[in-house]
XYZ file of C-alpha atoms in Angstrom:
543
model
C 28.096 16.935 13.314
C 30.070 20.328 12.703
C 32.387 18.554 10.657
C 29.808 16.437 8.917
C 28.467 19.729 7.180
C 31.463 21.853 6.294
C 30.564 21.073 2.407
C 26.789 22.686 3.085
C 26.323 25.995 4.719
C 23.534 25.427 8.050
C 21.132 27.277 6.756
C 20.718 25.144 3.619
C 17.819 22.508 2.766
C 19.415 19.057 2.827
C 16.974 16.106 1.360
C 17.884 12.880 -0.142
C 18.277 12.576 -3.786
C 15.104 10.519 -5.215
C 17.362 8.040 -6.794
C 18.724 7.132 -3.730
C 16.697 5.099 -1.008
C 17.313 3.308 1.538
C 15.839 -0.354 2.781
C 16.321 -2.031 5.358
C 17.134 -5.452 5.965
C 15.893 -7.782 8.672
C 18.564 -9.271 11.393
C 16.638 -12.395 10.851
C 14.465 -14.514 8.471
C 11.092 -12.869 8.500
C 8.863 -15.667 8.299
C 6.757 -16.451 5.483
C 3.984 -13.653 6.391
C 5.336 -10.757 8.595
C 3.559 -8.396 10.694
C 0.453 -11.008 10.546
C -0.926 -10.553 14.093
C -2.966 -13.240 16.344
C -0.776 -16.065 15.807
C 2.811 -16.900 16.741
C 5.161 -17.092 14.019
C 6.324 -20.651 14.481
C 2.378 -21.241 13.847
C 2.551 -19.429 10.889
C 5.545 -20.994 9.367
C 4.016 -24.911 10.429
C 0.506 -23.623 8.467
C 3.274 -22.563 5.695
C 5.101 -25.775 5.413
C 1.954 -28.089 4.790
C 0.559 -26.025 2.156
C 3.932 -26.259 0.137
C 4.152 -29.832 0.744
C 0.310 -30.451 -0.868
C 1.675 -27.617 -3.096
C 2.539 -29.981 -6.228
C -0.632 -32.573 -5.463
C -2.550 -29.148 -5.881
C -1.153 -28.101 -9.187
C -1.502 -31.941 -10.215
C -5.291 -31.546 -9.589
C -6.036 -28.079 -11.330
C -4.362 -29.764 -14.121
C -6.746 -32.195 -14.711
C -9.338 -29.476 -14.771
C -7.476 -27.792 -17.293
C -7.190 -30.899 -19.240
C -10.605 -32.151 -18.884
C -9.808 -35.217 -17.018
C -12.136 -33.760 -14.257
C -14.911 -31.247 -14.104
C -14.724 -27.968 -12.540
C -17.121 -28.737 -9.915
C -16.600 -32.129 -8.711
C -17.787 -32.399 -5.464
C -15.759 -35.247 -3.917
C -12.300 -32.741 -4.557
C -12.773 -30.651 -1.300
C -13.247 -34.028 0.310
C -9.834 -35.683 -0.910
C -8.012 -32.304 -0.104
C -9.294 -31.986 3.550
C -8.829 -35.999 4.010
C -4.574 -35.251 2.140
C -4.157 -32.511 4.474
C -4.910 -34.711 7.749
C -3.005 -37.416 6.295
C 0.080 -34.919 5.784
C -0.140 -33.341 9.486
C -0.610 -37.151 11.426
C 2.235 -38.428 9.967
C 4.567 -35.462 10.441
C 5.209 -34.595 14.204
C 6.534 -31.433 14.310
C 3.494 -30.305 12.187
C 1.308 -31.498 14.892
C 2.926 -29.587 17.088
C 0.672 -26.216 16.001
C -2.275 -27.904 13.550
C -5.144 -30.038 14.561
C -7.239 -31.707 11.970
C -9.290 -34.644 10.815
C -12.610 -35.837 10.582
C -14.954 -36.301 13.481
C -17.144 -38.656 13.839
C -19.799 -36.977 11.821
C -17.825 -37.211 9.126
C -17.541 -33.155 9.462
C -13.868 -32.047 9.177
C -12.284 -29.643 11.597
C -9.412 -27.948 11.751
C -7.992 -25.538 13.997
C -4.174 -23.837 15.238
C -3.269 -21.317 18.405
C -4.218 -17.811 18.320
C -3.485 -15.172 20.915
C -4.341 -11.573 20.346
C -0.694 -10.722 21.200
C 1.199 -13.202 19.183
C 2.624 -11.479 15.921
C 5.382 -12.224 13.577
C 7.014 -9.176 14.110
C 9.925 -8.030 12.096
C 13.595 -6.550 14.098
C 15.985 -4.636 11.240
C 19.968 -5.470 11.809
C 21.043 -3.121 9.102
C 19.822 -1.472 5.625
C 21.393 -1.312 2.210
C 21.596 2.258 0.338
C 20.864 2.204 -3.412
C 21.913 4.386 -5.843
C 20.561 4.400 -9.525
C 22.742 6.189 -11.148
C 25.918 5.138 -9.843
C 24.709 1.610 -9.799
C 25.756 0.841 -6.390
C 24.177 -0.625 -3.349
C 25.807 0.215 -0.102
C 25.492 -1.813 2.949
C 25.212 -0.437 6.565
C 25.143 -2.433 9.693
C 23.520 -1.678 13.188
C 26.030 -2.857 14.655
C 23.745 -5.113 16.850
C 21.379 -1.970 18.217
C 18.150 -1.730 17.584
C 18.687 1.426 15.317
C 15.926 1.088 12.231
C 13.898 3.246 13.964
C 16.029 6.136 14.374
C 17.198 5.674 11.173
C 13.115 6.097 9.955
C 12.777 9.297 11.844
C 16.529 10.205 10.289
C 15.353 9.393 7.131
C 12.013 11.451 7.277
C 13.556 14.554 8.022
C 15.606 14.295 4.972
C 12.624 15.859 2.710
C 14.174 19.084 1.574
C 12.132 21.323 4.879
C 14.642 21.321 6.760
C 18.056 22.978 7.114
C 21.160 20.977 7.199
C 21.511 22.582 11.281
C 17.906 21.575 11.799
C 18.833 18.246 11.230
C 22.210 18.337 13.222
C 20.440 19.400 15.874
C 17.528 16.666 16.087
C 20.723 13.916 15.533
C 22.237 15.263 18.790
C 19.210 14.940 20.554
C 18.687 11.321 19.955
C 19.982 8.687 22.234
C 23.442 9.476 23.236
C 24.787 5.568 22.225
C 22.980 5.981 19.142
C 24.454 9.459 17.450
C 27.854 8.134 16.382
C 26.583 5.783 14.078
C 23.694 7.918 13.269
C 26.077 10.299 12.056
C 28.663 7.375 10.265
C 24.892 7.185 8.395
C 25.254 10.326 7.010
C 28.872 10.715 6.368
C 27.958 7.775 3.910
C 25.124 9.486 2.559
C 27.185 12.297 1.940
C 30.414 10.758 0.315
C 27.983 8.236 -1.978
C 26.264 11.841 -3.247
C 22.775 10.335 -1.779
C 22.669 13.901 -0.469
C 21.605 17.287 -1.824
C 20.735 21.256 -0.523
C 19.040 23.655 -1.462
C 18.756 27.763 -0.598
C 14.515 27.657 -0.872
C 12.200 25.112 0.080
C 9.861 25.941 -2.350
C 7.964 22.269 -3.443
C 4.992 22.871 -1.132
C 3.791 26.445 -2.709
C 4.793 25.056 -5.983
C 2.296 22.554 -5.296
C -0.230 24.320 -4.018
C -0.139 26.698 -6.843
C -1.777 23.832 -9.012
C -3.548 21.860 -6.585
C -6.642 23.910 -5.157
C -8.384 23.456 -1.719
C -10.561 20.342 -1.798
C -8.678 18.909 -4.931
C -7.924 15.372 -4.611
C -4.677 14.443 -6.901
C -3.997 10.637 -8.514
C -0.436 10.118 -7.335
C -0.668 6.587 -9.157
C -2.204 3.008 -8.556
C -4.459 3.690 -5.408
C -1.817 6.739 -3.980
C -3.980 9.767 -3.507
C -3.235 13.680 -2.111
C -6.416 15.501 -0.553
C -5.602 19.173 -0.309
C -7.889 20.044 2.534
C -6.970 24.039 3.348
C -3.180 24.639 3.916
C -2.544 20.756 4.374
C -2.433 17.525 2.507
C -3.832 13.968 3.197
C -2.137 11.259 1.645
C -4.140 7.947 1.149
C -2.193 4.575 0.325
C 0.931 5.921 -0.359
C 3.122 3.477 -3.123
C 5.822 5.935 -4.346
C 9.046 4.699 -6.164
C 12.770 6.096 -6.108
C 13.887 7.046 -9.506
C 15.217 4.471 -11.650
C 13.856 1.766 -9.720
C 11.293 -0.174 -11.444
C 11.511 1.524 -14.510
C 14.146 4.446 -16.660
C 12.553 7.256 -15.592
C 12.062 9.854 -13.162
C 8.699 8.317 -10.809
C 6.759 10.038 -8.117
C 8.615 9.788 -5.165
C 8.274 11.012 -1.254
C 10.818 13.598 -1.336
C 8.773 15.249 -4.094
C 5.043 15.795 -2.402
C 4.215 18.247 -0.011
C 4.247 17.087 4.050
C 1.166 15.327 4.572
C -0.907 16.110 7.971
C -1.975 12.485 8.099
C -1.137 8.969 6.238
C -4.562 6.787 6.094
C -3.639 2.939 4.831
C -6.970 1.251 3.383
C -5.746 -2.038 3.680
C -2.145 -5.035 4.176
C -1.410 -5.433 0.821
C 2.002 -4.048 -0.693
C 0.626 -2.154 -3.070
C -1.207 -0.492 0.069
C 0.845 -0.223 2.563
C 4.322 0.168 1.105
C 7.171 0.128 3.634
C 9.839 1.667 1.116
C 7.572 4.654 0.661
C 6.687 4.652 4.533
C 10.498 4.732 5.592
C 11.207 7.799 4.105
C 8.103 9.932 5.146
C 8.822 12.161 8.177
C 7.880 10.284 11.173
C 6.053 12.561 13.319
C 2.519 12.783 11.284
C 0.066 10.156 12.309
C -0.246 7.539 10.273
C -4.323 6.386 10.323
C -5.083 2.021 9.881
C -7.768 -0.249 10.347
C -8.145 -1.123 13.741
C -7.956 -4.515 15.665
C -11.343 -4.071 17.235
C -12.781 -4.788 13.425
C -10.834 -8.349 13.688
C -12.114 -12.088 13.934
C -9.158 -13.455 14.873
C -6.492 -12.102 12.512
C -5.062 -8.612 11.768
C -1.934 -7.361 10.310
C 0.270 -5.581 12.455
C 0.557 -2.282 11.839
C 1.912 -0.772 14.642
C 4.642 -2.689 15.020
C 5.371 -2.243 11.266
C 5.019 1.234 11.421
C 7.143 1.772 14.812
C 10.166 -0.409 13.534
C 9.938 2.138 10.475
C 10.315 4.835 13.156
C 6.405 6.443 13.171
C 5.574 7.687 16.994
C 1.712 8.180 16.141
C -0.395 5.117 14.866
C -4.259 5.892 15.228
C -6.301 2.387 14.883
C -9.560 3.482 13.114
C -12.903 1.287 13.856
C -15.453 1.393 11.027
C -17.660 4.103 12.065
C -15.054 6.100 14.156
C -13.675 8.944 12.079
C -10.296 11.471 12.064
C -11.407 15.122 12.422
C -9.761 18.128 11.130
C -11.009 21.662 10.481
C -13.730 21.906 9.044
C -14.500 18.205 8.298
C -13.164 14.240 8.850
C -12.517 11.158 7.459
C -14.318 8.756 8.390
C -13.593 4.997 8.674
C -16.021 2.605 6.399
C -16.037 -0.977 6.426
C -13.901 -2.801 3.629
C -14.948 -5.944 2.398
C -13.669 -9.009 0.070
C -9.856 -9.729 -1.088
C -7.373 -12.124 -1.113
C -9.049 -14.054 0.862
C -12.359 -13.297 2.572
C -12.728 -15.633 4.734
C -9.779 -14.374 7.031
C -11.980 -11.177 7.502
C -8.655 -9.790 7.850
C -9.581 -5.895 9.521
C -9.070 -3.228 6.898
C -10.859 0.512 6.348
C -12.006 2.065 3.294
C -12.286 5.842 3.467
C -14.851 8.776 3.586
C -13.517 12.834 3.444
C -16.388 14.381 3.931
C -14.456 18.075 3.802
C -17.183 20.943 4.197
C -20.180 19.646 2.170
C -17.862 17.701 -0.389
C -17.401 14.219 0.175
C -14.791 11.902 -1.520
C -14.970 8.001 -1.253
C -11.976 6.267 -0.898
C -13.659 2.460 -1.851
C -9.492 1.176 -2.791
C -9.937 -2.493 -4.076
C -12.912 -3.046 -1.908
C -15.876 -5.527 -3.258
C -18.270 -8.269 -2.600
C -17.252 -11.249 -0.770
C -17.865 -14.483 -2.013
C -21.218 -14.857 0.068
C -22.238 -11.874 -1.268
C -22.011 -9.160 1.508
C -21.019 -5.689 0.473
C -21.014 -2.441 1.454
C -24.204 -1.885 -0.569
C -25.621 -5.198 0.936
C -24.822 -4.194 4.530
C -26.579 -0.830 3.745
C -23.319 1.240 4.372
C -23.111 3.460 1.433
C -26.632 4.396 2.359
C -26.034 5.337 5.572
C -22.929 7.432 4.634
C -25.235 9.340 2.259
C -27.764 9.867 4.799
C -25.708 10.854 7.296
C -23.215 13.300 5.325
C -24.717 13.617 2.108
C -24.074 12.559 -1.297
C -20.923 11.487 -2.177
C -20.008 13.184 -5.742
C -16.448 11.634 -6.234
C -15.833 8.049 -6.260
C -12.599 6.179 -6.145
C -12.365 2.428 -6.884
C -10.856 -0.475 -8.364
C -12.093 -2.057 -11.578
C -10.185 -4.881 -11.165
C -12.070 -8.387 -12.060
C -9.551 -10.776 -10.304
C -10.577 -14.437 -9.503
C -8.695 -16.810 -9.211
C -8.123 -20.512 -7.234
C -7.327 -19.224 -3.596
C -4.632 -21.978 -3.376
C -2.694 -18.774 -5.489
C -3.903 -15.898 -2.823
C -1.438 -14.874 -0.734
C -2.574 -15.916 2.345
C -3.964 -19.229 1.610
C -1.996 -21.367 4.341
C -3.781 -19.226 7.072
C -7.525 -20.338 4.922
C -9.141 -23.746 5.580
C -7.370 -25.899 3.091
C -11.189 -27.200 1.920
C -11.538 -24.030 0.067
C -7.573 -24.224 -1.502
C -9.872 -25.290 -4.641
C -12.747 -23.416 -5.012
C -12.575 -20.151 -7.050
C -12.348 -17.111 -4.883
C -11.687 -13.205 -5.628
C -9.234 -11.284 -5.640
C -10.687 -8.241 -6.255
C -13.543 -8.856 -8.473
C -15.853 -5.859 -8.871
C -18.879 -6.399 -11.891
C -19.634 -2.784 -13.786
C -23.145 -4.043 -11.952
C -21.444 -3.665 -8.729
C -20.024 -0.261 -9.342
C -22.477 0.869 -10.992
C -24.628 0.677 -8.083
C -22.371 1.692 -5.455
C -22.259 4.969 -7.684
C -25.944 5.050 -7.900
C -25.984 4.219 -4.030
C -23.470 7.485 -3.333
C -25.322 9.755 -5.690
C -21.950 9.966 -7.483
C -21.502 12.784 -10.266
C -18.168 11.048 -11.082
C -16.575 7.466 -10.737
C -12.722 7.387 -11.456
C -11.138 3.793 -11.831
C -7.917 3.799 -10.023
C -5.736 1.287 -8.052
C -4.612 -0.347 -11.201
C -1.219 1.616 -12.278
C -1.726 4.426 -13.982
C 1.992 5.447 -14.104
C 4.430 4.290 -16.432
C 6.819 3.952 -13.174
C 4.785 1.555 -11.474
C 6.343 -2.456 -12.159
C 5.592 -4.617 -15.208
C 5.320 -7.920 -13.442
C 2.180 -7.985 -11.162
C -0.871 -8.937 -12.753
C -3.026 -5.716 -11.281
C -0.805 -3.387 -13.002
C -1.704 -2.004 -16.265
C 0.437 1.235 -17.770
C -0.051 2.513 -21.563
C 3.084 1.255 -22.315
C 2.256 -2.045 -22.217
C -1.449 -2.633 -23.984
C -0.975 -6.033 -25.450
C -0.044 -7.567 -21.616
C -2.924 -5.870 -20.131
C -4.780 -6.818 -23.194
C -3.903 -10.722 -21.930
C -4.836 -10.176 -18.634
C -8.151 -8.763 -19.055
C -9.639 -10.624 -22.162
C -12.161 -11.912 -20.174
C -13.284 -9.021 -18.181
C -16.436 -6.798 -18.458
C -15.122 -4.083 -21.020
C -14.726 -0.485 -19.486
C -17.317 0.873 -21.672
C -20.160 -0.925 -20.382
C -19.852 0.479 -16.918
C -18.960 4.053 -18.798
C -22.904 3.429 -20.359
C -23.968 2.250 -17.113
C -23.055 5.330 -15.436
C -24.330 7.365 -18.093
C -27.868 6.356 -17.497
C -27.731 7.281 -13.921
C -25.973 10.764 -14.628
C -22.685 9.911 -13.649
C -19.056 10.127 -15.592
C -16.411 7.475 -16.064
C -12.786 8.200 -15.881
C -10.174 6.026 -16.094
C -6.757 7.578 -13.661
C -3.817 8.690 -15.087
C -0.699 9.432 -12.329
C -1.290 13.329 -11.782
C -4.811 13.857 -12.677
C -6.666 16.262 -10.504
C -10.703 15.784 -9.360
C -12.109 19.341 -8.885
C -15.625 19.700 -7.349
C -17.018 22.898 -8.794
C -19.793 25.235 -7.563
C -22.736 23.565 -9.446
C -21.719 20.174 -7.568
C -19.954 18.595 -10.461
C -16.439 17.505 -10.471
C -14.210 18.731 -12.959
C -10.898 16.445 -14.290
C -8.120 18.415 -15.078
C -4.747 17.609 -16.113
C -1.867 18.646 -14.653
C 0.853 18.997 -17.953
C 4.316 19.641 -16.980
C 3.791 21.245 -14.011
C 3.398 18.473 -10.939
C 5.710 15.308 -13.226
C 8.679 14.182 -10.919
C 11.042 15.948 -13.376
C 9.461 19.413 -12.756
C 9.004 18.889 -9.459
C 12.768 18.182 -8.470
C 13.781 21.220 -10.440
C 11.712 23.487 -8.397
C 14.222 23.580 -5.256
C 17.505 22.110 -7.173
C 17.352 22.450 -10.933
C 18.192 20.095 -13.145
C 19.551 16.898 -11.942
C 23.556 16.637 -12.150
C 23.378 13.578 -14.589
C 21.495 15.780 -16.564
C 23.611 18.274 -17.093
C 26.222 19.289 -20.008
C 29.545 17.750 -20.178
C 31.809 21.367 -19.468
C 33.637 22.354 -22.444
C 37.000 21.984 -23.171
């Protein structure tokens, strides 16, 4: 490692550039849904194979919906889908193998696959490719056959700009002896692609915390959120992005936020639990997700997710139980609804209740389509009554529904319902407005829909100013915005639509206070704290 560092002096701060990351790649096809727990994989991928096959008959029969050869709610169509998935898996063998169906004698259809609690589709990494923006290159790296992703997580993590470039020798050497040599090939290639900077000060943390007050919570975009709680930070649903890659310009990236005491993850969607972002966050903070105990019979796997990506402390979280810290904790409340229901799939939504304030973390939660809720269920009210009102309220405003044949876990649904219209995220201005009602909420900020220009044009929850004609299109048909902003006007309460960087103040009086961050937290400034300005950046020397 001596030699490894000759070009930066020990006691210098070493962290990865922000338009360089690193993912990795799996030694093996991953299955069509990894890290889905209770179910073997080679389940999975039969349940996968007959909904593509019925995949075109489906289409063929929205159509005629569409063009008004059939009504929306015929009642014979759930019928004739059950009855042409039973026909599909008793004439294909191998499909039989893992699905039972057809109709009993009743007439009721059933239909049924193995589950274990320890079956998962779990994912092993045989190598990683390194990206670069600016030069344009992506540079492969093999494992050589070892089981080395999560090493190269923890590697990764401590490449944040807190430590020195001996700091890190030093933890390399103490990794497994068969291990270090191509730990350290790793960064001899980070070093001669320029993936690598250093830095005399390690400054990023005060610089934040000269903005961001005590009890602050901070929009780091789409449902990513900072809780400064004392001298530490809690990150919530973490989706940062490397520079340069989903859009030309600097973005909010790991490298650039303060070390978090704790990760919490509200729930298995991408947008949610992000394992780009995750690779490159130091490894040794605990990382908080819904636990199995909350399951049916399905749950995503986090832990095995989160250990391939290197993390040594995963703390399952059952609605109710809670995550203490001085002076306070986060509690664990039940999430309901999304893509789809039925699964009951286990996820959390979150309460900081931090010294008399109290922040609710509601993400993309909703009703379900039999109408249970959190309101329904009586949980908001027993939050209030048990920590007090909740001023600050984070949620969704998506209105998503669409034919669950489209949601992404439809093949693990009972293929009677690939035809009814489900949610995805559909939350009425009626809904929210009484959840806000519920919490005693002085303010209710709409988040977990962009609100960065960095965030990826193509998904059809992602809205961004530059783009007001597409989102335009994809929300004709929703409630408008202003409706709930009445709504909660009538009941005392504010409206604020989140912008990446915004910061939600509680003030003496009890209000919360939205302030605006300027120049001094964007990824631009924030990079220049520690290593000035960027070397693309800089003036061509004069001849």
């Amino acid at each position: 490692m001596t030699q490894l560092w000759t070009s930066l002096p020990k006691s210098h701060y070493v962290s990865l550039v922000p338009w360089c990351w690193a993912q990795l790649e799996s030694a093996e096809p991953p299955g069509p849904f990894p890290f889905i727990g209770g179910v073997a994989p080679e389940v999975v991928i039969s349940l996968q194979e007959a909904h593509g096959l019925l995949a075109s008959a489906i289409d063929t029969a929205i159509s005629d919906v569409f063009s008004k050869r059939a009504p929306l709610d015929e009642p014979e169509r759930r019928r004739r889908l059950e009855d042409a998935y039973a026909e599909l898996i008793n004439t294909t063998p191998h499909l039989q193998r893992h699905i039972r169906c057809g109709r009993r004698p009743d007439g009721a259809f059933h239909w049924e696959f193995p589950t274990g609690p320890t079956r998962s589709a779990t994912v092993t990494n045989g190598g990683l490719r390194m990206f670069h923006a600016i030069n344009q290159q992506a540079i492969p790296f093999g494992f050589n056959n070892r089981r080395l992703g999560p090493l190269i997580g923890k590697l990764l993590g401590l490449l944040n700009g807190t430590r020195t470039a001996d700091e890190v020798g030093t933890i390399v050497s103490s990794m497994p002896r068969d291990s270090q040599g191509l730990l350290t090939t790793f960064m001899e290639l980070l070093q001669r692609h320029e993936c690598l900077t250093s830095s005399t000060t390690a400054s990023l943390r005060h610089h934040w915390f000269e903005v961001v007050q005590d009890q602050d919570t901070v929009h780091l975009g789409h449902a990513a959120l900072l809780y400064r709680q004392r001298d530490t930070v809690l990150l919530f649903d973490p989706w940062l992005l490397p520079w340069f890659a989903e859009s030309p310009m600097p973005s909010l990236w790991g490298g650039l936020v303060p070390k978090p005491a704790a990760v919490f993850l509200t729930h298995d969607h991408d947008d949610h639990v992000d394992p780009r972002t995750l690779l490159h966050l130091p490894k040794e903070i605990p990382v908080i997700v819904p636990s199995r105990r909350n399951r049916t019979q399905l749950f995503f796997d986090y832990r095995s997710l989160l250990a391939e990506l290197g993390f040594e402390q995963v703390i399952e979280l059952a609605h109710g139980e809670s995550w203490p810290f001085e002076g306070g904790t986060v509690v664990s409340v039940p999430f309901y609804g999304e893509d789809p229901c039925d699964l009951n799939m286990p996820r959390n939504c979150y309460l900081i209740s931090d010294r008399g304030h109290n922040v609710l973390v509601h993400a993309d939660s909703g009703p379900t389509n039999d109408g249970r809720s959190a309101l329904k269920d009586s949980i908001i009210q027993r939050m209030v009554g048990k920590y007090g009102p909740i001023p600050l309220v984070l949620a969704s405003q998506q209105q998503l529904r669409e034919i669950r044949t489209h949601a992404a876990h439809a093949p693990l649904s009972h293929p009677g319902q690939w035809l009814d219209i489900g949610e995805n995220g559909y939350l009425t201005n009626a809904y929210l407005a009484e959840l806000c009602t519920t919490a005693r909420a002085q303010l209710f900020v709409s988040y977990a829909t962009g609100g960065a220009d960095w965030y990826p044009d193509h998904l059809s929850f992602m809205f961004s100013r530059r783009n007001p004609a597409r989102t335009a299109l994809l929300t004709a048909h929703w409630e408008p915005a202003e409706k709930l902003k009445d709504l909660l006007a009538s009941q005392g309460c504010r409206y604020h639509h989140a912008h990446a960087l915004d910061i939600y103040r509680p003030t003496a009086g009890g209000t919360i206070e939205v302030h605006s961050t300027g120049e001094s937290l964007t990824p631009l400034t924030l990079y220049r704290v520690d290593h000035g300005d960027p070397p693309f950046m800089k003036a061509a020397p004069r001849r």
